[in-house]
Tab-separated table of C-alpha atoms in Angstrom:
chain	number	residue	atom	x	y	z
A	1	UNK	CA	-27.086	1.542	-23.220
A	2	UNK	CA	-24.747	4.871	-23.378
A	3	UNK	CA	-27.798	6.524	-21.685
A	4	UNK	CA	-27.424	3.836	-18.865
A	5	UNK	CA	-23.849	4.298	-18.263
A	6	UNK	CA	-24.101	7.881	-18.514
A	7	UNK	CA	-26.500	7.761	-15.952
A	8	UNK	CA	-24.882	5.105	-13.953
A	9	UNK	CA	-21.303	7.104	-13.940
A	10	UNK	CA	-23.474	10.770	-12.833
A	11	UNK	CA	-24.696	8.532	-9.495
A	12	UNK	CA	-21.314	7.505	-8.650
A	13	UNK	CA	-20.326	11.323	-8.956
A	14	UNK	CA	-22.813	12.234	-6.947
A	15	UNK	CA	-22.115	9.694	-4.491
A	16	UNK	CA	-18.412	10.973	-4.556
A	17	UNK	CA	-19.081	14.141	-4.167
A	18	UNK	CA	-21.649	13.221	-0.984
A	19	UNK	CA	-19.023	11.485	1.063
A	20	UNK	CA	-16.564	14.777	0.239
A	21	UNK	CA	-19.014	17.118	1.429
A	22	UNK	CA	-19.467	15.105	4.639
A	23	UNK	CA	-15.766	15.247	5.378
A	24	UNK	CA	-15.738	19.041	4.768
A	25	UNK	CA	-18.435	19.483	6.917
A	26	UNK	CA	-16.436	17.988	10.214
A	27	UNK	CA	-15.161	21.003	11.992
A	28	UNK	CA	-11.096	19.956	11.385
A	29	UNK	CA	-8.292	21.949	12.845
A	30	UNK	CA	-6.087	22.955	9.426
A	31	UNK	CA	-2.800	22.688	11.360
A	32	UNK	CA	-3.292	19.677	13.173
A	33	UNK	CA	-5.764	18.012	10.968
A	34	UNK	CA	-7.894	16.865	14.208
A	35	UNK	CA	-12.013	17.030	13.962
A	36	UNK	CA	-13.970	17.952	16.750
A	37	UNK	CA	-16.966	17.293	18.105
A	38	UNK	CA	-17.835	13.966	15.686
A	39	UNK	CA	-19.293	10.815	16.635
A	40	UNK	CA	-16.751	7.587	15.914
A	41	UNK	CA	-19.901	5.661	14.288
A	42	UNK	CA	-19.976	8.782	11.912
A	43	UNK	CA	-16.167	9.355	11.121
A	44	UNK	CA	-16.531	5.067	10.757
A	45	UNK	CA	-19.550	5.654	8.417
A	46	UNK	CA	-18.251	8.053	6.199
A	47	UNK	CA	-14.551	5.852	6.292
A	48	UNK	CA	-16.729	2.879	5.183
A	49	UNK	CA	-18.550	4.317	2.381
A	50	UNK	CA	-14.731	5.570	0.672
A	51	UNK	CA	-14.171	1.865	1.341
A	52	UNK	CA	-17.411	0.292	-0.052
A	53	UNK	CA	-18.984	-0.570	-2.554
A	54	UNK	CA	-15.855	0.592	-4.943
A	55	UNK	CA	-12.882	2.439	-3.394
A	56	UNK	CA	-12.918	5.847	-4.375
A	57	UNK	CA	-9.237	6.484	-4.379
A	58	UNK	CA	-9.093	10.667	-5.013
A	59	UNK	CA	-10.459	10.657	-1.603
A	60	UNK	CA	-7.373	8.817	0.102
A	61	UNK	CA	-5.716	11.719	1.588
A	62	UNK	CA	-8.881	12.373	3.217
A	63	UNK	CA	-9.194	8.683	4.417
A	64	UNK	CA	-6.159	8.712	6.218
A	65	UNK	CA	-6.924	11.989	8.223
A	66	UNK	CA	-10.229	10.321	9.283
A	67	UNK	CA	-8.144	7.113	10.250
A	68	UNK	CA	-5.395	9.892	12.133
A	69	UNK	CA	-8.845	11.077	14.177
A	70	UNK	CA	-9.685	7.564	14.845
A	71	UNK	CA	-6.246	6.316	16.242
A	72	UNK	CA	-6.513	9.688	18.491
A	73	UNK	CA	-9.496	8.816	19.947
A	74	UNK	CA	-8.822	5.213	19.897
A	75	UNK	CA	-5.544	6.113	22.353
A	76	UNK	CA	-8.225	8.691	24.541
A	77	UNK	CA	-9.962	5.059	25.315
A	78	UNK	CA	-6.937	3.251	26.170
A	79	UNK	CA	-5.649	6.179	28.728
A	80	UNK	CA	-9.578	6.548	30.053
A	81	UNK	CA	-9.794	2.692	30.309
A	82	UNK	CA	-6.158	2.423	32.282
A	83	UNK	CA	-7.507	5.589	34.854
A	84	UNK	CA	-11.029	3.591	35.335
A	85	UNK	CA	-9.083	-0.127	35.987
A	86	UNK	CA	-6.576	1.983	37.936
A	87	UNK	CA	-9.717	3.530	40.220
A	88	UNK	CA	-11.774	0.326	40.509
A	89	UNK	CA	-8.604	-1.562	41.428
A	90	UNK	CA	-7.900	0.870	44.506
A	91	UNK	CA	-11.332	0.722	45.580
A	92	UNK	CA	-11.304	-3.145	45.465
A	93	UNK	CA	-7.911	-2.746	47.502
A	94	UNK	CA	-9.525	-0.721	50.239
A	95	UNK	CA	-12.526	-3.628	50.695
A	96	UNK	CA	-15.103	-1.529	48.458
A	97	UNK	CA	-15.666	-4.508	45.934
A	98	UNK	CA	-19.173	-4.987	47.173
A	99	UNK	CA	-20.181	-1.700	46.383
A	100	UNK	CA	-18.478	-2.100	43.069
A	101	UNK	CA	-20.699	-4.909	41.952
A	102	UNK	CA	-23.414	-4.424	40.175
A	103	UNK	CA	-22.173	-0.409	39.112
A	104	UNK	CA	-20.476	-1.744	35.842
A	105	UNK	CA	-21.733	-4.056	33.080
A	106	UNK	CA	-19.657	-7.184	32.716
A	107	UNK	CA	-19.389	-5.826	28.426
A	108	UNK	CA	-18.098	-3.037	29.838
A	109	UNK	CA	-15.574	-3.969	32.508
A	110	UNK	CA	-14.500	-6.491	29.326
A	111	UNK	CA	-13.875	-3.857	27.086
A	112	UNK	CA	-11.766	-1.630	29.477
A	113	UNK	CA	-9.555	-4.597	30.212
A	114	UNK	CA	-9.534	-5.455	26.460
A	115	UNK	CA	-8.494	-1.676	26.155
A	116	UNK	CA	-5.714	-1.550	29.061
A	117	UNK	CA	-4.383	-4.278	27.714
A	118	UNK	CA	-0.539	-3.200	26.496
A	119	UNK	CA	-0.255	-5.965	24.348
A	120	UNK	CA	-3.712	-5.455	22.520
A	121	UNK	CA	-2.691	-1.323	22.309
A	122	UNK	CA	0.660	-2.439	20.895
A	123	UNK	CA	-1.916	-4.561	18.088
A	124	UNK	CA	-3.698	-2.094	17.819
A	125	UNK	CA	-1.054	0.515	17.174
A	126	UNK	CA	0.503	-1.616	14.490
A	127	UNK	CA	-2.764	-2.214	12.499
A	128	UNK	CA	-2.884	1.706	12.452
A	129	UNK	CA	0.423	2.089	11.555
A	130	UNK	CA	0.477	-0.876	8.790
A	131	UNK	CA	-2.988	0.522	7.083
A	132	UNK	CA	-1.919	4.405	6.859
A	133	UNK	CA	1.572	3.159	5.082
A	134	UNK	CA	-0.504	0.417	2.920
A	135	UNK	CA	-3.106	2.545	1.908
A	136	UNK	CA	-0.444	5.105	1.061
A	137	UNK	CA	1.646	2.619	-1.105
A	138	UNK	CA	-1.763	1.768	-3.022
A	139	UNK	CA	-2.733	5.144	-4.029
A	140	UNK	CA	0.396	6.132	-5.575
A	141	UNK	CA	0.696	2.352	-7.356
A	142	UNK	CA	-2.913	3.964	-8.565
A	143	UNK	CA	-1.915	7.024	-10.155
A	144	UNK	CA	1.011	5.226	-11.480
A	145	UNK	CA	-1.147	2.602	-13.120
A	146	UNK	CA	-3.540	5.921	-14.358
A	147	UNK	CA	-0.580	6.747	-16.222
A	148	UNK	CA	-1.068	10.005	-13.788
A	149	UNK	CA	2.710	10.284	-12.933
A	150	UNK	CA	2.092	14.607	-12.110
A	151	UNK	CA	0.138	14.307	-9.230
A	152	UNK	CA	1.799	10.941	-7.629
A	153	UNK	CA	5.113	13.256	-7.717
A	154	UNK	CA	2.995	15.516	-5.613
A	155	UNK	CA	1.372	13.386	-3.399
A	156	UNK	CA	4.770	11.769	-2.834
A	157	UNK	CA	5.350	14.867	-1.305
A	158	UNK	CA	2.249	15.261	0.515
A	159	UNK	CA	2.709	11.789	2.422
A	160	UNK	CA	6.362	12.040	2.615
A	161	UNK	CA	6.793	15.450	3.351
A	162	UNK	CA	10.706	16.669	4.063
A	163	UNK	CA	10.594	16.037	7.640
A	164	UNK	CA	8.940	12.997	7.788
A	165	UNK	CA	11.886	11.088	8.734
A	166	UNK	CA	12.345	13.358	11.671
A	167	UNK	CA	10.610	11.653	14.863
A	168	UNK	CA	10.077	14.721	16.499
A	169	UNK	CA	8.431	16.158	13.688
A	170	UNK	CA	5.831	13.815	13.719
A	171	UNK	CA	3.387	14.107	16.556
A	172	UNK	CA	2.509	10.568	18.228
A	173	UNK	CA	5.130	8.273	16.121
A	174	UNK	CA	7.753	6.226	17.518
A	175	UNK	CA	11.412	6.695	16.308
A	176	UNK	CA	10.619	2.736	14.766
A	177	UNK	CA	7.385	3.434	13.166
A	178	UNK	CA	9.364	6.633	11.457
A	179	UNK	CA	11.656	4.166	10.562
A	180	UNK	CA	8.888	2.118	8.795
A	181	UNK	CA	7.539	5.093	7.121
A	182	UNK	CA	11.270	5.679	5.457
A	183	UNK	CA	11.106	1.917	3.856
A	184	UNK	CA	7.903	2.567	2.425
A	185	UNK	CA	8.807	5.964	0.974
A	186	UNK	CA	12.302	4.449	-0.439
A	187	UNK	CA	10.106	1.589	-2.013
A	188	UNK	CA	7.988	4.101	-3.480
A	189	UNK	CA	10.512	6.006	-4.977
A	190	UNK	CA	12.614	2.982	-6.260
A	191	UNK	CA	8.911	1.938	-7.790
A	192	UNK	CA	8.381	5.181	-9.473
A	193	UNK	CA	11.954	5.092	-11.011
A	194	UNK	CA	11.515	1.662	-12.447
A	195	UNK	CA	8.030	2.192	-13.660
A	196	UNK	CA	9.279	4.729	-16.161
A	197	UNK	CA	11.194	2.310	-17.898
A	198	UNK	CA	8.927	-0.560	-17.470
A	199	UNK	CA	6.130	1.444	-19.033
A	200	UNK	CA	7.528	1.832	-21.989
A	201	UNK	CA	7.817	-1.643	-22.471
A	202	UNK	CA	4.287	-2.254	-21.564
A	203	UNK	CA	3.396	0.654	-23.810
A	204	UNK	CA	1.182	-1.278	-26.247
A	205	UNK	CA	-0.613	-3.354	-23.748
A	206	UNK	CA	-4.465	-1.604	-24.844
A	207	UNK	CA	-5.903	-3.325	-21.856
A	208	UNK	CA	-6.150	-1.689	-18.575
A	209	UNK	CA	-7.139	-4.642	-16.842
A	210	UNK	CA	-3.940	-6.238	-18.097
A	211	UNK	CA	-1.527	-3.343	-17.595
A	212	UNK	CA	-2.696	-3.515	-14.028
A	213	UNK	CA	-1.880	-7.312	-13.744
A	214	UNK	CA	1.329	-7.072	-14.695
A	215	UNK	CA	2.081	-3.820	-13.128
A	216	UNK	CA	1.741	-5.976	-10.028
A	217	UNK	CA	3.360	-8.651	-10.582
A	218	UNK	CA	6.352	-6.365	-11.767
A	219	UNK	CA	5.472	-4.259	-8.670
A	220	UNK	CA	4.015	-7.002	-6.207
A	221	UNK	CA	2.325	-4.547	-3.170
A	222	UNK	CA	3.710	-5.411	0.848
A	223	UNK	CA	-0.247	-6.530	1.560
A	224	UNK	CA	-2.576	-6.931	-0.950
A	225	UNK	CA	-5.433	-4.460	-1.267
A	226	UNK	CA	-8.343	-6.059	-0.248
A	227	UNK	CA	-6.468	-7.383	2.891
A	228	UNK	CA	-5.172	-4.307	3.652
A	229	UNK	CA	-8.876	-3.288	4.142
A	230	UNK	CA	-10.367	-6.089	6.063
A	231	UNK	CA	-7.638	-5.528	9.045
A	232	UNK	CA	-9.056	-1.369	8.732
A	233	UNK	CA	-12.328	-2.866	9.024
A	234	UNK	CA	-11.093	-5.098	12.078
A	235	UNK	CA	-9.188	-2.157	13.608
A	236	UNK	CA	-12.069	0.371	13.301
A	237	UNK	CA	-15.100	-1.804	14.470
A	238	UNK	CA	-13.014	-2.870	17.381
A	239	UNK	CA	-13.075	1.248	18.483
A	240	UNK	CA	-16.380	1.562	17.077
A	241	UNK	CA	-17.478	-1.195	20.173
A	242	UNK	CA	-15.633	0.049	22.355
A	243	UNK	CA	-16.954	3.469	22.103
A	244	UNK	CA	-20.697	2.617	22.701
């Protein structure tokens, strides 16, 4: 049995270690964080297997700069999609519909409509916006519940850096979604405060399984976890079709 497990916990380190040399290998700016020159189904690919079949958490920071890359590219469709509409609706306007038909799939035309669509980019936008700060909020609430209070203080920092709250400091969000970004780091902080003095209360709880439980119900989580992934799965597969 200890020979099983030991085995079964060196695959899942291997498996780790995999996904992390896949990320490394994506040609990323290190001031901008962008990756060139990758395939959506393969930043998707590598996104789902973090995700699936357990969540490996240490590789969250990484997550969300694969998600960053995704909402970039997913905002290249939206302005490509708006320029093609834009030139197929002038054409139509000059009588040149007939020689329109028949040049563009009916999938296709669908998904650059679905794409131009303000209202579905302002959906769209939120689910990005709503996953980065949830997935955020989880991973510290996990190195809080690993009793690893050292590095959430640093990667407090590292997702709430000193001029976060600045909207021209961040590239690409809104004064509002700043705005969101504050809440979540104020609800962090508040958390982390409590939590010290909550723990010790909870300090003879032996069970992880239990410390966890009432961690969250002490600390219940703006969307739960497994929710929080099914709307990234919704969010990237949309891009992912659109994109083919």
């Amino acid at each position: 049995m200890e020979n099983t497990i030991a085995q079964l916990s060196k695959e899942k380190v291997d498996v780790e270690e995999k996904w992390e040399a896949a990320i490394e290998s994506f040609a990323m700016d290190p001031e901008t964080s962008r990756i060139s020159n990758v395939p959506v189904q393969a930043l998707a690919l590598v996104v789902r297997q973090i995700m699936q079949p357990s969540f490996i958490w240490h590789l969250t920071p990484k997550l969300l700069q694969l998600l960053d890359n995704l909402e970039l590219l997913r905002q290249e469709i939206v302005n490509h999609s708006c320029t093609v509409l834009e030139s197929i609706q002038q054409k139509q306007s000059e009588g040149l519909k007939e020689a329109l038909e028949g040049c563009l799939p009916s999938r296709h035309l669908h998904w650059l409509e679905a794409f131009a669509n303000s209202k579905m980019n302002e959906v769209q936008r939120s689910q990005y916006c709503t996953i980065s700060l949830n997935l955020r909020w989880h991973h510290l609430m996990h190195l809080l519940i690993s009793r690893d209070r050292e590095t959430f203080e640093a990667q407090i920092t590292t997702y709430f850096p000193h001029n976060a709250f600045d909207p021209e400091s961040i590239d690409g969000w809104s004064k509002q979604e700043v705005g969101q970004q504050a809440l979540v780091y104020e609800q962090v902080l508040s958390i982390g405060e409590d939590e010290v003095m909550w723990h010790q209360n909870m300090d003879k709880v032996t069970s992880q399984a239990i410390y966890e439980m009432e961690f969250f119900k002490r600390f219940p989580p703006p969307t739960p976890f497994n929710n929080c992934l099914s709307t990234l799965e919704e969010w990237m597969s949309a891009i992912e079709d659109a994109h083919q």
